[in-house]
mmCIF file of C-alpha atoms in Angstrom:
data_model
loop_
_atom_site.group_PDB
_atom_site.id
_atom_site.type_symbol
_atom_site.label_atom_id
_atom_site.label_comp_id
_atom_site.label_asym_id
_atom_site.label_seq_id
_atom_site.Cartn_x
_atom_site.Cartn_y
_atom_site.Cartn_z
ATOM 1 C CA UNK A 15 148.942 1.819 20.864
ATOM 2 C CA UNK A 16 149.988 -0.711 18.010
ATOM 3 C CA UNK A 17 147.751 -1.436 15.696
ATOM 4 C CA UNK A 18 146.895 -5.255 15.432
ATOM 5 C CA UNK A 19 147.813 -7.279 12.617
ATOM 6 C CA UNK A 20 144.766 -8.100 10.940
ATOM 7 C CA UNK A 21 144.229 -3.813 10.470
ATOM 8 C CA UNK A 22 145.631 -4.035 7.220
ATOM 9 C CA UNK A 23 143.341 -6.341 6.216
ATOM 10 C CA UNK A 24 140.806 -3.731 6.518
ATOM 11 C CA UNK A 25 141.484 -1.317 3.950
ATOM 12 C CA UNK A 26 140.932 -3.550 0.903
ATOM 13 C CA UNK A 27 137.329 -3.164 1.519
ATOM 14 C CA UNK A 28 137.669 0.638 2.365
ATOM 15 C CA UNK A 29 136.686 2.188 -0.909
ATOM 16 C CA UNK A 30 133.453 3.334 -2.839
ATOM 17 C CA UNK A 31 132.034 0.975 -6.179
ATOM 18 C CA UNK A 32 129.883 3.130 -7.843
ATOM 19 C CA UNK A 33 127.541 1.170 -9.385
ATOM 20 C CA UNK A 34 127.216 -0.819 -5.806
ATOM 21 C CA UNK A 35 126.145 2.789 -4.248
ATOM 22 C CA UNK A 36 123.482 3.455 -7.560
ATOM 23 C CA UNK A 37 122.147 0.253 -6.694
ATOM 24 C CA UNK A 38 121.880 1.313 -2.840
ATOM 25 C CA UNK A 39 120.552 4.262 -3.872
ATOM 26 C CA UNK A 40 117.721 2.344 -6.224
ATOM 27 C CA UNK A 41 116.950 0.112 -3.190
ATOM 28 C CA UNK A 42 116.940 3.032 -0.550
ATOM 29 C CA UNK A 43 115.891 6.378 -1.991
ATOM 30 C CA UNK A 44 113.454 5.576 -4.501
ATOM 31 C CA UNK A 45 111.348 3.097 -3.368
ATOM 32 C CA UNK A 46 111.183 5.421 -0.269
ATOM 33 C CA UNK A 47 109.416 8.174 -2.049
ATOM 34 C CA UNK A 48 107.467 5.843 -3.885
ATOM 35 C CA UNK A 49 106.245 4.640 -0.586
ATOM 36 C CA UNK A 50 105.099 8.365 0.397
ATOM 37 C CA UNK A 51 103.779 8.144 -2.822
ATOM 38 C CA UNK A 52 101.425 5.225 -1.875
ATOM 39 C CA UNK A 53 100.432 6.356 1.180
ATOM 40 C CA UNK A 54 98.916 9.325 -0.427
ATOM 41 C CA UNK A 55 97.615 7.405 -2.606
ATOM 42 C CA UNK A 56 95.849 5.068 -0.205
ATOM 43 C CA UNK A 57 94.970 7.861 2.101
ATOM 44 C CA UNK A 58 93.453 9.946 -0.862
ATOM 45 C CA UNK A 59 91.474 6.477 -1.926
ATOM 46 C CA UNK A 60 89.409 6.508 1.335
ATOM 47 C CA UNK A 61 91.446 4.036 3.140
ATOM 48 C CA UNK A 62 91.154 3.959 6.435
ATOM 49 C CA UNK A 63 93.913 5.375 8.332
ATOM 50 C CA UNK A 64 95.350 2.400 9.643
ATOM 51 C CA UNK A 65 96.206 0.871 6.465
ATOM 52 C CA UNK A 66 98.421 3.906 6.027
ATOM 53 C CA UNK A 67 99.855 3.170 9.751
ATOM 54 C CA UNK A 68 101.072 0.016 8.485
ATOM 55 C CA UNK A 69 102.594 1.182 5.025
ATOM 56 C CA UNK A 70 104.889 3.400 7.325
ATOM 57 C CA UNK A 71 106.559 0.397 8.927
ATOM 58 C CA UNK A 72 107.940 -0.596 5.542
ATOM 59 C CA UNK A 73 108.473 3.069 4.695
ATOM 60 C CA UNK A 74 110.378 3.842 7.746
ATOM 61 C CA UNK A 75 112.974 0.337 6.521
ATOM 62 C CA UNK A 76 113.995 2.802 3.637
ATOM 63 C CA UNK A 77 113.911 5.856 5.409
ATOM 64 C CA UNK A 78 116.803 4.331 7.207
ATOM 65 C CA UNK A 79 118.849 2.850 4.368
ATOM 66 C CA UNK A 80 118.421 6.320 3.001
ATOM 67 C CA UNK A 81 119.796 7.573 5.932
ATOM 68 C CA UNK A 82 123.160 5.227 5.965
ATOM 69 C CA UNK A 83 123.513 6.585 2.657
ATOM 70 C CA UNK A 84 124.200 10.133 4.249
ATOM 71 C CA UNK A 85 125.995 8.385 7.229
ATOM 72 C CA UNK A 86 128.733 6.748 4.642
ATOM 73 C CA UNK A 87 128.746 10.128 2.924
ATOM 74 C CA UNK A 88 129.815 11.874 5.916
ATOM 75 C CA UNK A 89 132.609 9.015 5.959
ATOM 76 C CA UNK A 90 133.110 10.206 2.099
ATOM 77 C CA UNK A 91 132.919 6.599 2.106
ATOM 78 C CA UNK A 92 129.988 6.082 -0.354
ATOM 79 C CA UNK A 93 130.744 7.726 -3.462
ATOM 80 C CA UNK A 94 134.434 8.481 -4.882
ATOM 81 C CA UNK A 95 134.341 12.528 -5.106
ATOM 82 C CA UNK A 96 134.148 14.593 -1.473
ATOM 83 C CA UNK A 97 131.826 17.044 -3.618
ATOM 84 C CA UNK A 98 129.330 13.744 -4.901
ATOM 85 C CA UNK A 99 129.379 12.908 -0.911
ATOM 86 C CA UNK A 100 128.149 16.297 0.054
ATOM 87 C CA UNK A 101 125.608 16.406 -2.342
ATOM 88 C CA UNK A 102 124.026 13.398 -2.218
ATOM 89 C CA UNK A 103 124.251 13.487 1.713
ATOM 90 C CA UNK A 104 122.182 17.127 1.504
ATOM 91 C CA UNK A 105 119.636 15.716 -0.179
ATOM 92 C CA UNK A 106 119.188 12.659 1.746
ATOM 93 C CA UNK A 107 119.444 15.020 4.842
ATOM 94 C CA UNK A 108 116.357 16.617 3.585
ATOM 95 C CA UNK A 109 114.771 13.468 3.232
ATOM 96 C CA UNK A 110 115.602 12.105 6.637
ATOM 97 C CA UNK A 111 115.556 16.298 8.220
ATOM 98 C CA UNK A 112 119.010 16.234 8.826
ATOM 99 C CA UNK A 113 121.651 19.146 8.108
ATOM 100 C CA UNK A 114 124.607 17.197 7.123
ATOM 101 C CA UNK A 115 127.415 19.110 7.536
ATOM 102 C CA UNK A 116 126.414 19.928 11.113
ATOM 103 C CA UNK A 117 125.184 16.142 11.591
ATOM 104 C CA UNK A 118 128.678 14.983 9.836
ATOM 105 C CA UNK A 119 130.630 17.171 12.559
ATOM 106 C CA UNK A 120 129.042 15.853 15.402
ATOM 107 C CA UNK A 121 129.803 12.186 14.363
ATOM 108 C CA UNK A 122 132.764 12.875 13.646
ATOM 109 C CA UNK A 123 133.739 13.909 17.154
ATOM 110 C CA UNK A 124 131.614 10.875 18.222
ATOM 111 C CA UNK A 125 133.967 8.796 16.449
ATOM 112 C CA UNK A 126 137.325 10.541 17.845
ATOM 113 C CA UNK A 127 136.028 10.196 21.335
ATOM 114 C CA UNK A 128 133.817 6.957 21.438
ATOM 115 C CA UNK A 129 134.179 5.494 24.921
ATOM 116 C CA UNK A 130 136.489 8.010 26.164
ATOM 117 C CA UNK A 131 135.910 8.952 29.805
ATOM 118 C CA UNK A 132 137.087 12.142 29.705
ATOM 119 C CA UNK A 133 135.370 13.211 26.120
ATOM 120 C CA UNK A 134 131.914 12.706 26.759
ATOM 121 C CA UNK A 135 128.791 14.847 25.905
ATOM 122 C CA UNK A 136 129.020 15.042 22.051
ATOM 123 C CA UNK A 137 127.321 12.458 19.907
ATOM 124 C CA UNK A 138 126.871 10.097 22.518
ATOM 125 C CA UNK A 139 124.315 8.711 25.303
ATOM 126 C CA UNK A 140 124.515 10.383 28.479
ATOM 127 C CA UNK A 141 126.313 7.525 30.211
ATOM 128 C CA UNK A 142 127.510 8.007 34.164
ATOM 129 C CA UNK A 143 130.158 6.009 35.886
ATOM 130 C CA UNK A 144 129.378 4.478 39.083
ATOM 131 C CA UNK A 145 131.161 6.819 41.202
ATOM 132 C CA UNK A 146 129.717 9.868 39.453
ATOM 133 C CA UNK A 147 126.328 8.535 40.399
ATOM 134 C CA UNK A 148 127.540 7.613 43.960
ATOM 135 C CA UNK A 149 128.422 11.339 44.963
ATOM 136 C CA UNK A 150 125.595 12.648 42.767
ATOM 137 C CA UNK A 151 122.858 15.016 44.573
ATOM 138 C CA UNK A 152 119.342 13.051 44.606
ATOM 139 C CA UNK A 153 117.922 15.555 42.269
ATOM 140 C CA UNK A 154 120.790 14.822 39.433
ATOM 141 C CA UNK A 155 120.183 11.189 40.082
ATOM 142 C CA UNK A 156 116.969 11.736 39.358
ATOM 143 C CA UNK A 157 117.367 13.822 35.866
ATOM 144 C CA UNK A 158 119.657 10.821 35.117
ATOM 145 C CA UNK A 159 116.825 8.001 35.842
ATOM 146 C CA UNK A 160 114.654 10.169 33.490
ATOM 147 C CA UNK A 161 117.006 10.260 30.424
ATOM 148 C CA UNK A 162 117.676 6.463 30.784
ATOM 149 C CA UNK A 163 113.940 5.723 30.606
ATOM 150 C CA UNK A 164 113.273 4.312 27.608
ATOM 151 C CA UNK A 165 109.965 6.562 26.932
ATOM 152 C CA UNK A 166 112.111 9.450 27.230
ATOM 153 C CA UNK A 167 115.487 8.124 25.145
ATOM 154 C CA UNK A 168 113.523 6.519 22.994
ATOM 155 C CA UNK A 169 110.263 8.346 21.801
ATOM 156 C CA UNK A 170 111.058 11.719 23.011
ATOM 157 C CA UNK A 171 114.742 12.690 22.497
ATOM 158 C CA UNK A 172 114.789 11.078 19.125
ATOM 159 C CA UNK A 173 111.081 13.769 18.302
ATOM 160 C CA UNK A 174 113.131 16.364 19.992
ATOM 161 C CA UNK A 175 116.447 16.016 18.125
ATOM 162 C CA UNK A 176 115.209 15.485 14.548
ATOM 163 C CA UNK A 177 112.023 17.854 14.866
ATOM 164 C CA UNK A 178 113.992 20.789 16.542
ATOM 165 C CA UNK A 179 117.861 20.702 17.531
ATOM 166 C CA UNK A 180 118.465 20.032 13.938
ATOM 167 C CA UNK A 181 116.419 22.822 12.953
ATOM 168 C CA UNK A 182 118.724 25.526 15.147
ATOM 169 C CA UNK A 183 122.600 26.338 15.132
ATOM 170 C CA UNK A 184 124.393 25.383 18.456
ATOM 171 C CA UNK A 185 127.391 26.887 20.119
ATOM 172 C CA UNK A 186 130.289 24.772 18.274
ATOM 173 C CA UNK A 187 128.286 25.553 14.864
ATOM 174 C CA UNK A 188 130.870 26.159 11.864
ATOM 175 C CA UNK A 189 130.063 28.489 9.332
ATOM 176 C CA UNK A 190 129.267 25.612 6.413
ATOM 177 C CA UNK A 191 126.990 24.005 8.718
ATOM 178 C CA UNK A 192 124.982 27.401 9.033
ATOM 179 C CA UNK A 193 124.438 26.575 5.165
ATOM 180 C CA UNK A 194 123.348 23.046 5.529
ATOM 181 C CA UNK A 195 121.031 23.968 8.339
ATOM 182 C CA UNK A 196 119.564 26.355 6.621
ATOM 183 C CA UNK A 197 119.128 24.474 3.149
ATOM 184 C CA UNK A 198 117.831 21.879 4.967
ATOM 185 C CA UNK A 199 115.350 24.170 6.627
ATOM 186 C CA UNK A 200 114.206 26.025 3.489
ATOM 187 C CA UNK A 201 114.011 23.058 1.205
ATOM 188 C CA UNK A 202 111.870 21.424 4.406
ATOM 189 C CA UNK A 203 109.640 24.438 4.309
ATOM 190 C CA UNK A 204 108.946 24.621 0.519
ATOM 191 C CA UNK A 205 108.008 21.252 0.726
ATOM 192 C CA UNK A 206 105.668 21.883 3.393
ATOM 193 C CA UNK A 207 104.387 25.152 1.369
ATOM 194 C CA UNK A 208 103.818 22.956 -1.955
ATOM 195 C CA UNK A 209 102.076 20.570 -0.040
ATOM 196 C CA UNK A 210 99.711 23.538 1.671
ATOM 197 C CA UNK A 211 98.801 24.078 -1.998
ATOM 198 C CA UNK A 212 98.237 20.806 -3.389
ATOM 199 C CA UNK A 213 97.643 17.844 -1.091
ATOM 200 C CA UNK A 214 96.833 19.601 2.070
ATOM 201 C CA UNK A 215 99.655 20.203 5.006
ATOM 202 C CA UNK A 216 97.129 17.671 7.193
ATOM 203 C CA UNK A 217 97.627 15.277 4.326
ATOM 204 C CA UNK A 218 101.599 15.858 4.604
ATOM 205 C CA UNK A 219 101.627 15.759 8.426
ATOM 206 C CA UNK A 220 99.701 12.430 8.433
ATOM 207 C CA UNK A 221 102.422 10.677 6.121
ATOM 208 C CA UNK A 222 105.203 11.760 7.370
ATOM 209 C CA UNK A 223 105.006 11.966 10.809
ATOM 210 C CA UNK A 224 104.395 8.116 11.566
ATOM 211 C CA UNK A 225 107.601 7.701 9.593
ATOM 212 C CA UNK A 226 109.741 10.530 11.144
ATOM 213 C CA UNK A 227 108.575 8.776 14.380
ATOM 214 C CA UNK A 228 109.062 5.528 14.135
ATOM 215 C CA UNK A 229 112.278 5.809 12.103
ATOM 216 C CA UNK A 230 113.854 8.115 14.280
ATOM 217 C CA UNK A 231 113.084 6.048 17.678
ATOM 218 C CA UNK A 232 114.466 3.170 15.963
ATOM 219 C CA UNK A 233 117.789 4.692 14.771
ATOM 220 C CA UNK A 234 118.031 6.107 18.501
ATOM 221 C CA UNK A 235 117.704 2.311 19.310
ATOM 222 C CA UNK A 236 119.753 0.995 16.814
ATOM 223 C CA UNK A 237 122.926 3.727 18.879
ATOM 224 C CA UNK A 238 121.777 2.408 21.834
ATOM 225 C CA UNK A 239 122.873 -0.972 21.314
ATOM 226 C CA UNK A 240 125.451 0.036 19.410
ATOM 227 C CA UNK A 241 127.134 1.541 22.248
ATOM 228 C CA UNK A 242 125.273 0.524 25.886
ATOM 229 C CA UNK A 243 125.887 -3.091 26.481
ATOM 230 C CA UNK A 244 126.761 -5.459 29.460
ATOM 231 C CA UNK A 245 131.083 -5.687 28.539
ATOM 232 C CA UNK A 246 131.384 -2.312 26.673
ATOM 233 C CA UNK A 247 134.638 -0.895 27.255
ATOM 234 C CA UNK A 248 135.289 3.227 28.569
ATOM 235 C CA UNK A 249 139.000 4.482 28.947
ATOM 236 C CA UNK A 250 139.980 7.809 31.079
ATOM 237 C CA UNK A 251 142.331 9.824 28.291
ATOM 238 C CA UNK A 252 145.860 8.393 29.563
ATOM 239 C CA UNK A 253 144.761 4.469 28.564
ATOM 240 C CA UNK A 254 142.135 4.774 25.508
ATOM 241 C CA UNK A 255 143.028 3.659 22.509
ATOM 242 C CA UNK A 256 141.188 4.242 19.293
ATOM 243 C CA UNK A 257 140.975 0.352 18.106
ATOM 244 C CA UNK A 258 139.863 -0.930 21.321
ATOM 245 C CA UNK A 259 137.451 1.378 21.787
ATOM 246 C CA UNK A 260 136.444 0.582 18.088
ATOM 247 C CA UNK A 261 135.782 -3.184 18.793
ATOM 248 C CA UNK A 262 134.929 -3.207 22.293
ATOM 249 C CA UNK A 263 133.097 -0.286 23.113
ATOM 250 C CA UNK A 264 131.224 -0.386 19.530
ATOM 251 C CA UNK A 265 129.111 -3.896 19.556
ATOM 252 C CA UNK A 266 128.424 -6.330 16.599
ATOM 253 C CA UNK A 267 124.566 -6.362 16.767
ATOM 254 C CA UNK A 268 123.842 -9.627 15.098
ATOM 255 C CA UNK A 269 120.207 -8.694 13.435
ATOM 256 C CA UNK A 270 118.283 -11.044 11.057
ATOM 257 C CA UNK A 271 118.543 -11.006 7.650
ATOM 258 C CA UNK A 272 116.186 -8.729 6.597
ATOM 259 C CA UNK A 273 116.621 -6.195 9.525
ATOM 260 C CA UNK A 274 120.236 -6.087 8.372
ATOM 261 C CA UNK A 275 119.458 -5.126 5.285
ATOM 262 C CA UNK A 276 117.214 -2.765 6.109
ATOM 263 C CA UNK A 277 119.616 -1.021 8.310
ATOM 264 C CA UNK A 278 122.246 -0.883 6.035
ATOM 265 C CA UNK A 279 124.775 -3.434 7.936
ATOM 266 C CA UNK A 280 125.395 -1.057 10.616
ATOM 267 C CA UNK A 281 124.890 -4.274 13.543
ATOM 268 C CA UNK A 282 128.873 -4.535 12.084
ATOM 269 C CA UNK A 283 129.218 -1.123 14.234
ATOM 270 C CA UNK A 284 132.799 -2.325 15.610
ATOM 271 C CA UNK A 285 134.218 -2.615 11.982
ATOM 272 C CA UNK A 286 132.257 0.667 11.060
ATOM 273 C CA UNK A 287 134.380 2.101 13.488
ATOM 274 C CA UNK A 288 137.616 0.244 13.484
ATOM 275 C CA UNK A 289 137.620 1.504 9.542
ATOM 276 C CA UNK A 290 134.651 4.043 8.996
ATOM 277 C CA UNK A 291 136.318 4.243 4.877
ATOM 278 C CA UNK A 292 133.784 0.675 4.241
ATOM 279 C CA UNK A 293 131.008 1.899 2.972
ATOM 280 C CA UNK A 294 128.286 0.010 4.520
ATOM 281 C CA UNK A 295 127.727 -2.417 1.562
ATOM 282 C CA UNK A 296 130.960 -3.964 2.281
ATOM 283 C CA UNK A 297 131.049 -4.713 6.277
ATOM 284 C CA UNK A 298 129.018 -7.910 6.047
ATOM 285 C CA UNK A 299 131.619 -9.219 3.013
ATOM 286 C CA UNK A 300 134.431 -7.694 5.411
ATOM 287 C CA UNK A 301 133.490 -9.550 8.479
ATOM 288 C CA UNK A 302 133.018 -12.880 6.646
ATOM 289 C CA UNK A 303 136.542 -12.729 5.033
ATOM 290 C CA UNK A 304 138.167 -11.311 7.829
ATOM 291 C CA UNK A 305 138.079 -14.306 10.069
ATOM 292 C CA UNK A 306 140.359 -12.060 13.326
ATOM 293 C CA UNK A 307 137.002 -10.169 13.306
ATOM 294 C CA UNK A 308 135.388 -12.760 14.946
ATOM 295 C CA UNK A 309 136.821 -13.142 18.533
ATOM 296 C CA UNK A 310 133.630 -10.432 18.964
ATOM 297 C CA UNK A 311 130.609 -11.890 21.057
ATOM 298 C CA UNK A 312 128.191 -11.064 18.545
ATOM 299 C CA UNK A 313 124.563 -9.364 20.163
ATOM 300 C CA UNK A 314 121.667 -10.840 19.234
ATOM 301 C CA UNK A 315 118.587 -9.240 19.058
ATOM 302 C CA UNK A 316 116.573 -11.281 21.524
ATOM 303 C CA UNK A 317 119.466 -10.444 23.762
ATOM 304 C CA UNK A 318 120.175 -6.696 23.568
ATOM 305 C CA UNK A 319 116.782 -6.125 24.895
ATOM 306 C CA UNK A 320 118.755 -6.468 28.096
ATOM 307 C CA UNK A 321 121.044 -3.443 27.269
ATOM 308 C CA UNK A 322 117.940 -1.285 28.823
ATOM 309 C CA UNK A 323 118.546 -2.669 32.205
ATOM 310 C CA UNK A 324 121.885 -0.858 32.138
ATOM 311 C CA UNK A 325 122.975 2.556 32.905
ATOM 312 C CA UNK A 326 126.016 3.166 35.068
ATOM 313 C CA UNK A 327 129.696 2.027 34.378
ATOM 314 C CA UNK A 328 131.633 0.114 37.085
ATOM 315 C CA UNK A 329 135.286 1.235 36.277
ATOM 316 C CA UNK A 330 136.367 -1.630 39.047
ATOM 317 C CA UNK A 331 134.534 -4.282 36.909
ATOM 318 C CA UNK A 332 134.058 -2.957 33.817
ATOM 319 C CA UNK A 333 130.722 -3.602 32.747
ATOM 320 C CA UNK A 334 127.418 -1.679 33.050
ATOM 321 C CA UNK A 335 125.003 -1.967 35.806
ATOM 322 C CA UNK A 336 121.653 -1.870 36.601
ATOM 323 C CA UNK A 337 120.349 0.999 38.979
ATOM 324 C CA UNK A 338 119.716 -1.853 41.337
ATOM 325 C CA UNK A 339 123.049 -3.541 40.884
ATOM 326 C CA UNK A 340 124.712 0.015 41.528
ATOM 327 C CA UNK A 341 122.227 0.597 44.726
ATOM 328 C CA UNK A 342 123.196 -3.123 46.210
ATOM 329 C CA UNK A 343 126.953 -2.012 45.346
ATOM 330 C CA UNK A 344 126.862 1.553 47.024
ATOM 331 C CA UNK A 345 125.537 -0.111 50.547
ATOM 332 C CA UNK A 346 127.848 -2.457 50.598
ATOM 333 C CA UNK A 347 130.336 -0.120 49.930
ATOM 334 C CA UNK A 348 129.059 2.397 52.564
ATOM 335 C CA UNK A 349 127.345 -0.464 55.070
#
């Protein structure tokens, strides 16, 4: 397909500023360990636990910007040099426990095949079409219901993806991401061992882990909406296109100030995809001077809180249903 006209007007903002990504990084990474910092601190101190609880809200804001930092570098969108990118996204994959040369290839096939029909499985949510679900045995129906619960997509994927999948090679595992599994891993377990030895693994375990939690359900969120709304476009092979797929079935989650800053601009998720080159400093500034951008029906975040309500993809309508718009549309169908 053509590429629209106001494409072009993209790639101005597609490059890396230096001293904007230092600053990122002074506003991210640092004040993140300085909050672990604290929270030993304040844990050490006597505090009670809950004051520690609520320093990890704050902490898991910049656990996230830290992780957009290795998001863009997977896009080698954040710093100039490829080799500056891989570095810098290692060690903020350690931070956040992420291997990032086997995180980068999985997002990249997530951006090849977003909203593609016939590419599912890889870097996406487990997403169903209507008539999949309508010839479905009741016990596959079933597993479905359970990964769209929000307990389970939300809380326990998220534990189970960050806390042990990225710990372990898969099947489609290159050799280079062997490597950045396994630095991750080692650097992960020396930190772990130093701890042992000087504030106590307990100590470790009970700063960390409300982070790792917490940050890791809400960046599972934060894909959700992303991708699972009411008008989200899918394509079967023979009629996708990358750029409607880019700015339909990627959404423009319209989050307060703060929240957006906190997540690193990535509500802009249409123009992340439409041009992942913009590092994410740059998509607000894009979308404001790029006035075509704005034929998108922005998501608010009093609003996407109805996204959970839908799981199943009517290719006749195009939209996502509900499990009970899908059971009122399979009697009628059948009645």
């Amino acid at each position: 397909m053509k590429r629209p006209d106001w494409f072009d007007k993209l790639q101005p903002y597609a490059y890396a500023d230096i001293s904007r990504s230092l600053l990122y990084i002074c506003t991210s990474v640092v004040p993140y360990l300085a909050m672990l910092a604290l929270m030993y601190f304040v844990l050490d101190a006597g505090y009670p636990y809950w004051t520690v609880l609520l320093m990890a809200v704050l902490a898991t804001g910049f656990y996230i910007r830290t992780f957009m930092i290795l998001h863009d570098c997977s896009h080698m969108s954040f710093m100039k040099s490829k080799y500056a990118c891989f570095i810098l996204g290692h060690v903020c994959g350690v931070f956040t426990f992420t291997p990032f040369f086997d995180w980068q290839r999985n997002h990249g096939i997530h951006h090849a095949n977003v909203s593609n029909l016939d590419k599912r499985g890889i870097g996406d949510v487990w997403t169903m079409t209507l008539a999949e679900y309508r010839v479905s045995a009741p016990r596959y129906r079933l597993l479905y219901r359970f990964f769209r619960n929000p307990w389970f997509l939300f809380v326990i994927a998220p534990i189970f993806l960050f806390f042990i999948m990225y710990r372990f090679p898969q099947k489609s595992t290159r050799r280079k991401d062997y490597f950045s599994i396994a630095f991750t891993n080692v650097v992960l377990a020396a930190i772990m061992i130093a701890s042992y030895f000087t504030i106590g693994i307990g100590t470790y375990f009970a700063i960390q882990m409300p982070i790792l939690v917490l940050a890791t359900s809400t960046g599972m969120w934060l894909f959700f909406i992303q991708h699972q709304f009411r008008e989200v476009y899918w394509a079967h092979q023979g009629e996708w296109d990358l750029i409607s797929a880019a700015m339909n079935g990627s959404s423009f989650y319209n989050l307060p100030a703060v929240l957006r800053w906190f997540s690193g601009n990535i509500g802009y998720h249409n123009i992340h995809h439409a041009k992942p080159r913009i590092p994410c400093y740059r998509l607000k500034k894009c979308y404001d001077e790029v006035p075509d951008l704005h034929y998108t029906i922005p998501i608010t975040l009093f609003r996407s809180f109805r996204s959970l309500r839908y799981h199943l993809w009517d290719e006749a309508t195009g939209t996502l249903l509900s499990f009970g718009e899908a059971r009122e549309k399979i009697g009628m169908e059948t009645g």
